[in-house]
GROMACS .gro file of C-alpha atoms in nm:
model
  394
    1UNK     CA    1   0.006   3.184   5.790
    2UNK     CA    2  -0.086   2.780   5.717
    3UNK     CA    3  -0.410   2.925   5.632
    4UNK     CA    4  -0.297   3.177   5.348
    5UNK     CA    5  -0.078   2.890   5.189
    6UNK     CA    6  -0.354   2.661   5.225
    7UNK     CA    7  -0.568   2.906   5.033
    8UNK     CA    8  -0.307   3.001   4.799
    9UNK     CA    9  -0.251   2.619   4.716
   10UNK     CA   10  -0.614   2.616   4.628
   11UNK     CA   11  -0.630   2.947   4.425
   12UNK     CA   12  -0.292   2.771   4.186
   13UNK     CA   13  -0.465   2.433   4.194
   14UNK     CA   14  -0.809   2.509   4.040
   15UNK     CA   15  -0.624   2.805   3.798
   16UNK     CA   16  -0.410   2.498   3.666
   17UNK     CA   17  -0.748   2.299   3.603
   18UNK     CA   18  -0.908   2.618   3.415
   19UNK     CA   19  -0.639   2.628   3.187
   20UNK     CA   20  -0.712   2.499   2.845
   21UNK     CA   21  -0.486   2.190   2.789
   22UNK     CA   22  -0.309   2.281   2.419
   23UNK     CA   23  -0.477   1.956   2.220
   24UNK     CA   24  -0.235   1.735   2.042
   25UNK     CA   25  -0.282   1.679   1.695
   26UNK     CA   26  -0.390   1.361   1.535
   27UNK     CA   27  -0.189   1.089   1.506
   28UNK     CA   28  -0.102   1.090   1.146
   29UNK     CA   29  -0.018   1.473   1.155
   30UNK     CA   30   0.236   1.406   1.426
   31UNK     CA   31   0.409   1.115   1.214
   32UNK     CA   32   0.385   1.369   0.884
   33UNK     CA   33   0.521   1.659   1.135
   34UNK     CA   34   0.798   1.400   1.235
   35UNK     CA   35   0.864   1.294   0.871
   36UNK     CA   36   0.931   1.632   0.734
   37UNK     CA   37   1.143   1.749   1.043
   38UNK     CA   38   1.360   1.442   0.935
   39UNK     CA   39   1.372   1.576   0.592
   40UNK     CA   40   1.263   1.946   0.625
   41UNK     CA   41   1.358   2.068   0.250
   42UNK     CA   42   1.184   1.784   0.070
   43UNK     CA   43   1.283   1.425  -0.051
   44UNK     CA   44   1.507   1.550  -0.333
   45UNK     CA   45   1.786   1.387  -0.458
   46UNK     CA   46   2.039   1.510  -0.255
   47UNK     CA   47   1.880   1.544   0.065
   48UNK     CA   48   1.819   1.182   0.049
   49UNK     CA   49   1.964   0.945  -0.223
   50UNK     CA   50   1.773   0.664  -0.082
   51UNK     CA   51   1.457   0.794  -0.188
   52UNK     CA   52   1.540   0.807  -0.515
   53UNK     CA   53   1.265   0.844  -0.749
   54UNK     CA   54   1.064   0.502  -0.704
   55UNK     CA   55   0.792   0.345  -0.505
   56UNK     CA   56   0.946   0.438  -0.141
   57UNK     CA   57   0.925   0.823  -0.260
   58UNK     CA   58   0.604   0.764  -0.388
   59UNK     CA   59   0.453   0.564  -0.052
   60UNK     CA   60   0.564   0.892   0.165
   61UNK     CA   61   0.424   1.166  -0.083
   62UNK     CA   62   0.024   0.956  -0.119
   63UNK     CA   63   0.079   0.945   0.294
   64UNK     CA   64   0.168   1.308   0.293
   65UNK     CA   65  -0.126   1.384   0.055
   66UNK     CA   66  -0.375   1.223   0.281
   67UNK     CA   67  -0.261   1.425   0.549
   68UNK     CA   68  -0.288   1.758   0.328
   69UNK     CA   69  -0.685   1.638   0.226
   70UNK     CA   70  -0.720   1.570   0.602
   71UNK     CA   71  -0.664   1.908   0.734
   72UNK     CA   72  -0.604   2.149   0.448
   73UNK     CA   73  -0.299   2.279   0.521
   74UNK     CA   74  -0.107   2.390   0.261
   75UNK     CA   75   0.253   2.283   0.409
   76UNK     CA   76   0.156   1.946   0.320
   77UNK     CA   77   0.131   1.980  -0.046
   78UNK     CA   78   0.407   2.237  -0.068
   79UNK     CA   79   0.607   1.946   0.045
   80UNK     CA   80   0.506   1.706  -0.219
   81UNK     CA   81   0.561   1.989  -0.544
   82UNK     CA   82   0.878   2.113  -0.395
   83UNK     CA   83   0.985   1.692  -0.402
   84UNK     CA   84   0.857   1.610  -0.737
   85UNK     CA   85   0.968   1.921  -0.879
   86UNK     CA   86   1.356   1.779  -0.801
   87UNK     CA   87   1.288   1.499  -1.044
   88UNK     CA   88   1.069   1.678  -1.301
   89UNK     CA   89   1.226   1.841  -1.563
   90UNK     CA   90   1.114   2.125  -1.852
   91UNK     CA   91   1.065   1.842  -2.083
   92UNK     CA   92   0.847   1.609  -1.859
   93UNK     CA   93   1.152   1.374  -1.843
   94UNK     CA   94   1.251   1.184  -1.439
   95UNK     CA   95   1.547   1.229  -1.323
   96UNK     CA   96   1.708   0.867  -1.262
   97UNK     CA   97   1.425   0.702  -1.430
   98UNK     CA   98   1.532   0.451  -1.708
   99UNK     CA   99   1.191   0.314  -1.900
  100UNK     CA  100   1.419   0.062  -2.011
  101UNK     CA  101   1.464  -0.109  -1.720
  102UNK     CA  102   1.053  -0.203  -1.679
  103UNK     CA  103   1.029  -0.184  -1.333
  104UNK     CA  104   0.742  -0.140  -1.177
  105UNK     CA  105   0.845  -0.026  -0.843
  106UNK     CA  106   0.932   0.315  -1.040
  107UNK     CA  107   0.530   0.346  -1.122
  108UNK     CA  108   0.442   0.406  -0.796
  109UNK     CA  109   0.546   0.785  -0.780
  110UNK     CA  110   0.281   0.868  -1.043
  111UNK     CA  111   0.023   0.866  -0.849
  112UNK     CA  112   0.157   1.181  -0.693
  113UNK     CA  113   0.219   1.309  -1.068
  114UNK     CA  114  -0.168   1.292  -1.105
  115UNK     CA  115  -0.303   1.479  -0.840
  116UNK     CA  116  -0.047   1.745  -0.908
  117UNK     CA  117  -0.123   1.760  -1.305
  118UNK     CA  118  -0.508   1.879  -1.155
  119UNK     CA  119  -0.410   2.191  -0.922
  120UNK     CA  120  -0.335   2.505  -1.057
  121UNK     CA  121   0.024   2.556  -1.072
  122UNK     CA  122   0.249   2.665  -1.336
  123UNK     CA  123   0.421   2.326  -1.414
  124UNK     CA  124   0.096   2.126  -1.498
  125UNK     CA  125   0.206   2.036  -1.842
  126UNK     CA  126   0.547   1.881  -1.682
  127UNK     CA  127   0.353   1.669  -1.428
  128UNK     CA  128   0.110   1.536  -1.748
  129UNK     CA  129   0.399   1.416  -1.944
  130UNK     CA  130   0.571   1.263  -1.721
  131UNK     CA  131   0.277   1.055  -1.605
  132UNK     CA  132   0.230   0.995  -1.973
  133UNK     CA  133   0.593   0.845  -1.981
  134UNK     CA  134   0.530   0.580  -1.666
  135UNK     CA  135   0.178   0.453  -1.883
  136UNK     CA  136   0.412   0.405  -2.167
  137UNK     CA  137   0.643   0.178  -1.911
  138UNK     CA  138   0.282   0.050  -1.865
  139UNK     CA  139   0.221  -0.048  -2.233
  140UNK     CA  140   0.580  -0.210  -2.257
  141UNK     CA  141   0.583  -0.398  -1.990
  142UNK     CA  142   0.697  -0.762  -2.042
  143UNK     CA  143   0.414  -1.009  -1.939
  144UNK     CA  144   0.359  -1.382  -1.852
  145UNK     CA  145   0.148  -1.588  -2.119
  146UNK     CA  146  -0.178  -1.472  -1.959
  147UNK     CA  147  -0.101  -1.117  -1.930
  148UNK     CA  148   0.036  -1.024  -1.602
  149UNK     CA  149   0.332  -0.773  -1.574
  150UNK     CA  150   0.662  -0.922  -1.500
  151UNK     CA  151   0.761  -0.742  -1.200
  152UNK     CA  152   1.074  -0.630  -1.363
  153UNK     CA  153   1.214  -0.683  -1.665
  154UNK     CA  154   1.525  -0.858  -1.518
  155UNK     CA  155   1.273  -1.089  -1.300
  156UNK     CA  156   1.137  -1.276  -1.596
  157UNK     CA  157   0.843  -1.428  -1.586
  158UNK     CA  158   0.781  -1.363  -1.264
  159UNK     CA  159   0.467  -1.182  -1.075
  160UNK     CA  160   0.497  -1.009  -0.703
  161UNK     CA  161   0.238  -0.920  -0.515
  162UNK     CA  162   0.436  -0.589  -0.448
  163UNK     CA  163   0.397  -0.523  -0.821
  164UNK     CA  164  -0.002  -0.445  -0.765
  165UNK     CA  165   0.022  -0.199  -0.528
  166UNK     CA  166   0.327  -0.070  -0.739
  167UNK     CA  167   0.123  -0.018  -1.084
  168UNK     CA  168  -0.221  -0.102  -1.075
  169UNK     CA  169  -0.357   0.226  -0.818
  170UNK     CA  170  -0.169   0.484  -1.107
  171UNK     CA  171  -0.329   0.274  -1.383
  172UNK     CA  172  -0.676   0.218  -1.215
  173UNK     CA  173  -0.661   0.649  -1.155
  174UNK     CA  174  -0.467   0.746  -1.513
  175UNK     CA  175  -0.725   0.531  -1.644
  176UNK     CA  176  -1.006   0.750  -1.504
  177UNK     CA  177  -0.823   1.070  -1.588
  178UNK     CA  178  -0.762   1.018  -1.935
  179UNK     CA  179  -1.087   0.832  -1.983
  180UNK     CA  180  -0.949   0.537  -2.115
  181UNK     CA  181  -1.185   0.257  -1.987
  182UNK     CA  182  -1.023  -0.018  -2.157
  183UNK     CA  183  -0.770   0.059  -1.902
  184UNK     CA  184  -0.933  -0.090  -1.629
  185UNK     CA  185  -0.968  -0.424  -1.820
  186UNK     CA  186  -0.585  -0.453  -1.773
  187UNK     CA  187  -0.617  -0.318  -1.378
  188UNK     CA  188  -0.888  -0.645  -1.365
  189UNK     CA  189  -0.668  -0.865  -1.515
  190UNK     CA  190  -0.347  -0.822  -1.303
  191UNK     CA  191  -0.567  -0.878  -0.991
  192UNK     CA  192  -0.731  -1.212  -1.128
  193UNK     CA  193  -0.371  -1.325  -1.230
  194UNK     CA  194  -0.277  -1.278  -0.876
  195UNK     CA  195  -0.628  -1.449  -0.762
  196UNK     CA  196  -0.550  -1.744  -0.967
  197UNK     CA  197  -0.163  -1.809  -0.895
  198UNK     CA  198  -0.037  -1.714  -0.513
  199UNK     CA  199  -0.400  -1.743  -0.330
  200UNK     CA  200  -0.287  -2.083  -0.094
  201UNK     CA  201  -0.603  -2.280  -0.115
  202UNK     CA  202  -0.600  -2.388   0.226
  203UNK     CA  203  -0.552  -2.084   0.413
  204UNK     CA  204  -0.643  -1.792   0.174
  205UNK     CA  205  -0.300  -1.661   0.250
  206UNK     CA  206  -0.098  -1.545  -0.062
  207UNK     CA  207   0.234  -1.650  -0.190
  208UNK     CA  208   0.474  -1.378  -0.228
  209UNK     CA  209   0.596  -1.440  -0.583
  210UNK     CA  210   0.496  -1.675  -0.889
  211UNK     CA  211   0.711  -1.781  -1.164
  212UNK     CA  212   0.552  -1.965  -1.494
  213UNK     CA  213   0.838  -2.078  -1.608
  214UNK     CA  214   0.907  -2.263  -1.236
  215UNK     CA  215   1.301  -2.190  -1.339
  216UNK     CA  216   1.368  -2.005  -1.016
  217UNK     CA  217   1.543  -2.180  -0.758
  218UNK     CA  218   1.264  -2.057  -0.471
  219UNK     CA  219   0.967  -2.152  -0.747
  220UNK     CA  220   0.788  -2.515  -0.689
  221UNK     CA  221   0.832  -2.670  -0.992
  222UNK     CA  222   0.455  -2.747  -1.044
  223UNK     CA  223   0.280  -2.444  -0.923
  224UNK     CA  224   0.536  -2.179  -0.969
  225UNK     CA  225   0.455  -2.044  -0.661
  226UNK     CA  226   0.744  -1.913  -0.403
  227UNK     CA  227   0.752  -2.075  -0.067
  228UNK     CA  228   0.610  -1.883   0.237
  229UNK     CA  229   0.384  -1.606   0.283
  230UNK     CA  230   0.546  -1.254   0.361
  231UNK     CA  231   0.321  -0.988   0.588
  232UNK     CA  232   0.379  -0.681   0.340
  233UNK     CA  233   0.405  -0.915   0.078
  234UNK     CA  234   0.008  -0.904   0.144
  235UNK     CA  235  -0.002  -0.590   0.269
  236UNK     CA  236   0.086  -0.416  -0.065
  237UNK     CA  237  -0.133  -0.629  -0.226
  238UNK     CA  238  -0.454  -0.546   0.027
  239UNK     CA  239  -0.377  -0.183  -0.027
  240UNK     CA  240  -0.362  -0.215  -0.376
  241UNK     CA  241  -0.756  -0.330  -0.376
  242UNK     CA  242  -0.901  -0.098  -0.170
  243UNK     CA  243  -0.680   0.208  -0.361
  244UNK     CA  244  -0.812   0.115  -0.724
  245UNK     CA  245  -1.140   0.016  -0.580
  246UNK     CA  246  -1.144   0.414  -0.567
  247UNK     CA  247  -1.135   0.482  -0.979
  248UNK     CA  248  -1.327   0.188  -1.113
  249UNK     CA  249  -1.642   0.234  -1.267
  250UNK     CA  250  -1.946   0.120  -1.102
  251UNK     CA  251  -2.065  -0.071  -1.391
  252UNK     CA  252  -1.738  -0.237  -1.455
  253UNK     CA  253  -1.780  -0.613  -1.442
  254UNK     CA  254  -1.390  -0.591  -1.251
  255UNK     CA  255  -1.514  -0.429  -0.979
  256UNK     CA  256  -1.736  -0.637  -0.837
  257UNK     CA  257  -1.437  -0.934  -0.874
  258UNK     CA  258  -1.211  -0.663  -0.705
  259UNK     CA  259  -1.445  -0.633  -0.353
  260UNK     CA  260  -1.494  -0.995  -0.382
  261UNK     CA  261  -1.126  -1.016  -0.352
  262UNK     CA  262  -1.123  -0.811  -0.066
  263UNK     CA  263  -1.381  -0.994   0.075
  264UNK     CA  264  -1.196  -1.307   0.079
  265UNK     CA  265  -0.856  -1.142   0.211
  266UNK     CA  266  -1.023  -1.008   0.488
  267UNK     CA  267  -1.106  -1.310   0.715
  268UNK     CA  268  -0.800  -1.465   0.629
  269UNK     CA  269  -0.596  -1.109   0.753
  270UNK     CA  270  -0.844  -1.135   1.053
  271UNK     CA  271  -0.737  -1.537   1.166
  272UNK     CA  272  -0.399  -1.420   1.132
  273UNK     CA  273  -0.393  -1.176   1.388
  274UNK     CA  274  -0.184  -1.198   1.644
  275UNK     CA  275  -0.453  -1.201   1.947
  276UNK     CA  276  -0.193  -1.066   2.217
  277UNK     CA  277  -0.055  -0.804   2.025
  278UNK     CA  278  -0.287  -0.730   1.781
  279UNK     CA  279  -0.041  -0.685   1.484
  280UNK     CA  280   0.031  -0.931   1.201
  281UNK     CA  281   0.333  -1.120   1.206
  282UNK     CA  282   0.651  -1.079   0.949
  283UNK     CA  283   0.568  -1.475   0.803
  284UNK     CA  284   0.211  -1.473   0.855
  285UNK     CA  285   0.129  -1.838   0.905
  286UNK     CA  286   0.443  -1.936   1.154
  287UNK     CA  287   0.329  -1.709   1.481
  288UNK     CA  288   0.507  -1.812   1.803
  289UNK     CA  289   0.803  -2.006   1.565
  290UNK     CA  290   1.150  -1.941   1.664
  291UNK     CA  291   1.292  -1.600   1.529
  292UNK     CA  292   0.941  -1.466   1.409
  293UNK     CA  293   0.825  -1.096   1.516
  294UNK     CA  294   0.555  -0.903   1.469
  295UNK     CA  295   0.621  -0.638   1.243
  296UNK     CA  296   0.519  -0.265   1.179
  297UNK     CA  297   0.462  -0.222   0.810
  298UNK     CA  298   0.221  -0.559   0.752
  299UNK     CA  299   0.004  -0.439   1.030
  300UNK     CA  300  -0.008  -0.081   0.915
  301UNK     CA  301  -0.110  -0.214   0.557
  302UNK     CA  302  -0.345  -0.456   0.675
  303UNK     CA  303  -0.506  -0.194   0.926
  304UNK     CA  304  -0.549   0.047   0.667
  305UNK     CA  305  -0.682  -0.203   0.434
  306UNK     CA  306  -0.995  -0.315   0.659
  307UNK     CA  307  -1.103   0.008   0.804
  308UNK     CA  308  -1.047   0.157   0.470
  309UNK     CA  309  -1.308  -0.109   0.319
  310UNK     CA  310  -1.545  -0.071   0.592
  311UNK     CA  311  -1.553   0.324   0.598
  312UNK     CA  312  -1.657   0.236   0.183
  313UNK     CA  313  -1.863  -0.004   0.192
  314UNK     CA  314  -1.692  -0.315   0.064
  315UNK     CA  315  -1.650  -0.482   0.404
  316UNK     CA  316  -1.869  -0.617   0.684
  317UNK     CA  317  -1.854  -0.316   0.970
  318UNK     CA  318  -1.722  -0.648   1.231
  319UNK     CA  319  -1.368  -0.570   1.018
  320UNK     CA  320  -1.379  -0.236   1.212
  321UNK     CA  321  -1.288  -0.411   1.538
  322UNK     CA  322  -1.006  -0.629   1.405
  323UNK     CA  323  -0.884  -0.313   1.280
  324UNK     CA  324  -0.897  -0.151   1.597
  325UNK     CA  325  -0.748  -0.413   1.804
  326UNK     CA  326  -0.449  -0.419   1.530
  327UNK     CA  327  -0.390  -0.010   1.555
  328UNK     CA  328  -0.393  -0.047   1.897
  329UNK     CA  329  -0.098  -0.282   1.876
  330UNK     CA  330   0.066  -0.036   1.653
  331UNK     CA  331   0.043   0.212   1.909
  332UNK     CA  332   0.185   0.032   2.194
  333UNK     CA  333   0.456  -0.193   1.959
  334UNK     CA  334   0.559   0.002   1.735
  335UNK     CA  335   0.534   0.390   1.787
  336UNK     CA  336   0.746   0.590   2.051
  337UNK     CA  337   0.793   0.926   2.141
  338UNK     CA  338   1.117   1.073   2.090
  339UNK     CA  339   1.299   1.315   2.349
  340UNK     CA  340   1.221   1.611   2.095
  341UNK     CA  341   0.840   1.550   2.086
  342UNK     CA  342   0.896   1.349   1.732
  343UNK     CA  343   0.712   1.062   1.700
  344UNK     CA  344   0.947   0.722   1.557
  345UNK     CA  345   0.815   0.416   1.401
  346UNK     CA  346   1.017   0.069   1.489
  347UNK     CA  347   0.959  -0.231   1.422
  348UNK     CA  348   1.006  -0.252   1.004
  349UNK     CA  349   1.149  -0.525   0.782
  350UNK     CA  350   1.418  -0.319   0.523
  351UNK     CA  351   1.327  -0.549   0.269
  352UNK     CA  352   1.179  -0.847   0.094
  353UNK     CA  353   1.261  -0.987  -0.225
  354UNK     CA  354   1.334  -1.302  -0.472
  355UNK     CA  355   1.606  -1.428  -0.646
  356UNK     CA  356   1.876  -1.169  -0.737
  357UNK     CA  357   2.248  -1.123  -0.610
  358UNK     CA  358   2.290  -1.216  -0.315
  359UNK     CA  359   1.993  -1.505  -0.357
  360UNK     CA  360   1.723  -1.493  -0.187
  361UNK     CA  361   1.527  -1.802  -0.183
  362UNK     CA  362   1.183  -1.703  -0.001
  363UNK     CA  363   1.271  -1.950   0.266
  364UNK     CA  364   1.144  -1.881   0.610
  365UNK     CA  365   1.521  -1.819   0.725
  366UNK     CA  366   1.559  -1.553   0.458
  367UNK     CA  367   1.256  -1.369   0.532
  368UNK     CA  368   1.397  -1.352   0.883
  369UNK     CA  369   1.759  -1.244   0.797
  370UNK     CA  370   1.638  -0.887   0.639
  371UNK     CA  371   1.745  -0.616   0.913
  372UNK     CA  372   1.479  -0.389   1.100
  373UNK     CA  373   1.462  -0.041   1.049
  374UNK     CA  374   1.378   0.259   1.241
  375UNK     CA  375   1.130   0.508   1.087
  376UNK     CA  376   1.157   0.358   0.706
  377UNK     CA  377   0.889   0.485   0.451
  378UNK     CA  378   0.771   0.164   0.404
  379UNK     CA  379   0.616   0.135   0.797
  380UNK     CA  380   0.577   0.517   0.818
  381UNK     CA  381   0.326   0.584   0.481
  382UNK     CA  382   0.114   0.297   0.559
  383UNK     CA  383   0.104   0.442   0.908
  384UNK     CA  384   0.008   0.785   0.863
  385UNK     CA  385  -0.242   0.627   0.627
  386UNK     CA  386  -0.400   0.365   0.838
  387UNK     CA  387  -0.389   0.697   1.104
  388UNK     CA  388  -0.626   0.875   0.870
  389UNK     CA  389  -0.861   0.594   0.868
  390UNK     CA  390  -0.872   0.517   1.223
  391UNK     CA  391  -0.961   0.912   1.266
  392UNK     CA  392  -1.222   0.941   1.023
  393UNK     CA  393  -1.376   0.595   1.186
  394UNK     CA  394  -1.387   0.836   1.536
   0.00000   0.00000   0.00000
C-alpha cells in the first residue's frame, strides 16, 4: 500500500511540473490592467473629478498609449477615445478648459488629441480642433523678457520646470504634424531658457522654479532662482527631453543642444542615486537628512528618462545600468501586490508647487510637508512608462 502512494505521489508530482505555468504579463500591462480596474469606464468627468481635463489626465492616457503600441490590444486605446471623447465636444471645444486662464498644465492632454486626430475614427475633425485650440493657448501665452512661457498666467513671470514636460512634447509633435518648423525654434528656446536659469552650477542639479522679476518671496533676489531642488521637479523636465527629442528634425540646430542637455542631466541623475535603494530621493541633494524619503514618481521619471535615451541613441549604454539598479528599487520600494492580484504604486509626493494660497515657499520643510499618495497618476504613468522601457531593453 506505501508503495502505490509512493508511486502515486510521483505520478501528481512530475504532472504538476508538466503543466505549463500561465505567464504573467509584463509589468506595465499589469499596472495599466490595475489602472483601468480602478477606473473601468474611463477617466470622464464624473467617474473621477480629479482628473479633470489637465496634465494628470493626460500623463495616464500617453502611459496607456504606450501600453496599446506595446502589445496591440485594442482595449487600450478604446480606453483613451472613450476618455477624451467625455471632454470633446461637436464643436472641438474642452469641457472645463478656460484658454483664458494660460495654464500650461492643461497642454499636456493634447498629446493624446494628436495621436487620436491620425486613426480612423469618425470624430477626427473634433480631436484636430481641439488640438488647434491648446496651440492657440500656445501662441498667447504670457512670456518672460527672453521668451519663456510663464507657467501660468497667474504665476507671473515665473518659469517651472514642470511647464516643459507640460507644453513643449505637444508643441515639439503639433509642430511635426502640421509642418510648422518654426515651431521647433520656440520648443529650443524654452529648453535653453531653462538651461540658462535653474541649472545649479555646482552640481548640475536644477532649481525648481525661476522668477525674473525676483518678487516672489521663495525667489533669491539676484538669480531669481527658487531654493532647493525637487525630484519630479527634474523628472518632468528629463522626460520632457527625451519626449520632444522624438519630433525634432535631424537637421535642426535645437536638437543637437537638446541631447547635449540630456547629456549633462544624466551624470548628475546618476550621482544622485540613492546607492542602497536605488531610487532618487524627494529633495535630491539632502539624502540621509532628517524627514527625507525616497520617492516613487522622481525615480520612475528619471528611470524612464535614461533607458529611454540609451535605447535612442542619445546616451552612453553605462546609463542602462543606473537605470536598472533604479527600477529595481522601484520594484522592491514602491510596487506591491494587492489581495485581488492588482498591482499598487506607493510611495508618491501629491504635489509640488510655488507661491499661491496657502504659500509655499520651496523651502526644504515645504517640500516635505506635501502628503504621500497611493497609486496617483503622477507615480503610476511614469511607471508604466519607464516599464515599457525596461522591457524593450530585455
Amino acid at each position: 500500500m506505501s508503495r502505490y502512494f509512493l508511486l502515486l505521489s510521483l505520478f501528481f508530482t512530475f504532472s504538476a511540473q508538466a503543466q505549463p505555468t500561465a505567464k504573467k504579463a509584463p509589468m506595465s500591462q499589469q499596472m495599466a490592467d490595475s489602472f483601468i480596474k480602478w477606473f473601468p469606464d474611463s477617466l470622464g468627468l464624473e467617474q473621477n473629478k480629479a482628473a479633470r481635463w489637465g496634465y494628470e489626465q493626460g500623463l495616464m492616457l500617453k502611459a496607456l498609449e504606450r501600453v496599446w503600441q506595446r502589445t496591440g490590444e485594442q482595449k487600450y486605446l478604446a480606453y483613451i477615445r472613450r476618455t477624451i471623447d467625455y471632454s470633446i465636444g461637436a464643436d472641438g471645444s474642452i469641457q472645463r478648459f478656460k484658454l483664458d486662464d494660460y495654464n500650461l498644465d492643461n497642454i499636456n492632454t493634447g498629446r493624446t488629441l494628436l495621436t487620436l486626430m491620425q486613426l480612423p475614427g469618425p470624430r477626427q475633425a473634433q480631436y484636430r480642433q481641439a488640438a488647434e485650440l491648446l496651440h492657440h493657448q500656445l501662441d498667447g501665452q504670457p512670456r518672460t523678457q527672453e521668451g519663456g512661457y510663464w507657467h501660468k498666467k497667474r504665476y507671473t513671470h515665473q518659469m517651472w520646470l514642470d511647464g516643459l514636460y507640460m507644453a513643449e512634447p505637444f508643441s515639439a509633435e503639433y509642430s511635426q504634424v502640421f509642418n510648422q518648423p518654426t515651431g521647433f525654434d520656440n520648443v529650443a528656446l524654452q529648453f535653453a531658457q531653462v538651461e540658462k536659469h535653474l541649472v545649479d552650477p555646482k552640481t548640475g542639479l536644477l532649481y525648481h522654479g525661476y522668477d525674473e522679476s525676483r518678487e516672489q518671496q521663495w525667489a533669491n533676489k539676484t538669480t531669481g532662482q527658487s531654493p532647493n531642488f525637487w525630484g519630479r521637479g527634474m523628472g518632468w523636465y528629463a522626460m520632457a527631453l527625451v519626449d520632444v527629442l522624438d519630433y525634432f528634425p535631424k537637421d535642426h540646430p535645437g536638437r543637437a543642444k537638446l541631447i547635449a542637455y540630456l547629456q549633462r542631466l544624466a551624470p548628475v541623475l546618476a550621482k544622485y542615486q540613492d546607492p542602497k535603494t536605488g531610487a532618487w530621493w524627494q529633495v535630491s541633494d539632502q539624502a540621509g537628512r532628517k524627514g527625507n524619503y525616497v520617492e516613487a514618481s522622481a525615480s520612475c521619471m528619471f528611470v524612464y528618462a535614461l533607458q529611454k535615451g540609451v535605447r535612442l541613441g542619445y546616451l552612453d549604454k553605462k546609463y542602462a545600468a543606473v537605470a536598472r539598479k533604479g527600477y529595481q528599487g522601484i520594484l522592491k520600494e514602491f510596487v506591491q501586490t494587492e489581495p485581488d492580484g492588482t498591482l499598487a504604486l506607493n510611495g508618491t509626493v501629491s504635489v509640488g508647487g510655488l507661491g499661491g494660497t496657502p504659500y509655499r515657499d520651496g523651502s526644504y520643510e515645504y517640500y516635505l510637508s506635501e502628503p504621500l499618495k497611493k497609486n496617483d497618476f503622477k507615480g503610476v504613468g511614469p511607471f508604466i512608462m519607464a516599464s515599457v522601457e525596461m522591457e524593450l531593453a530585455k
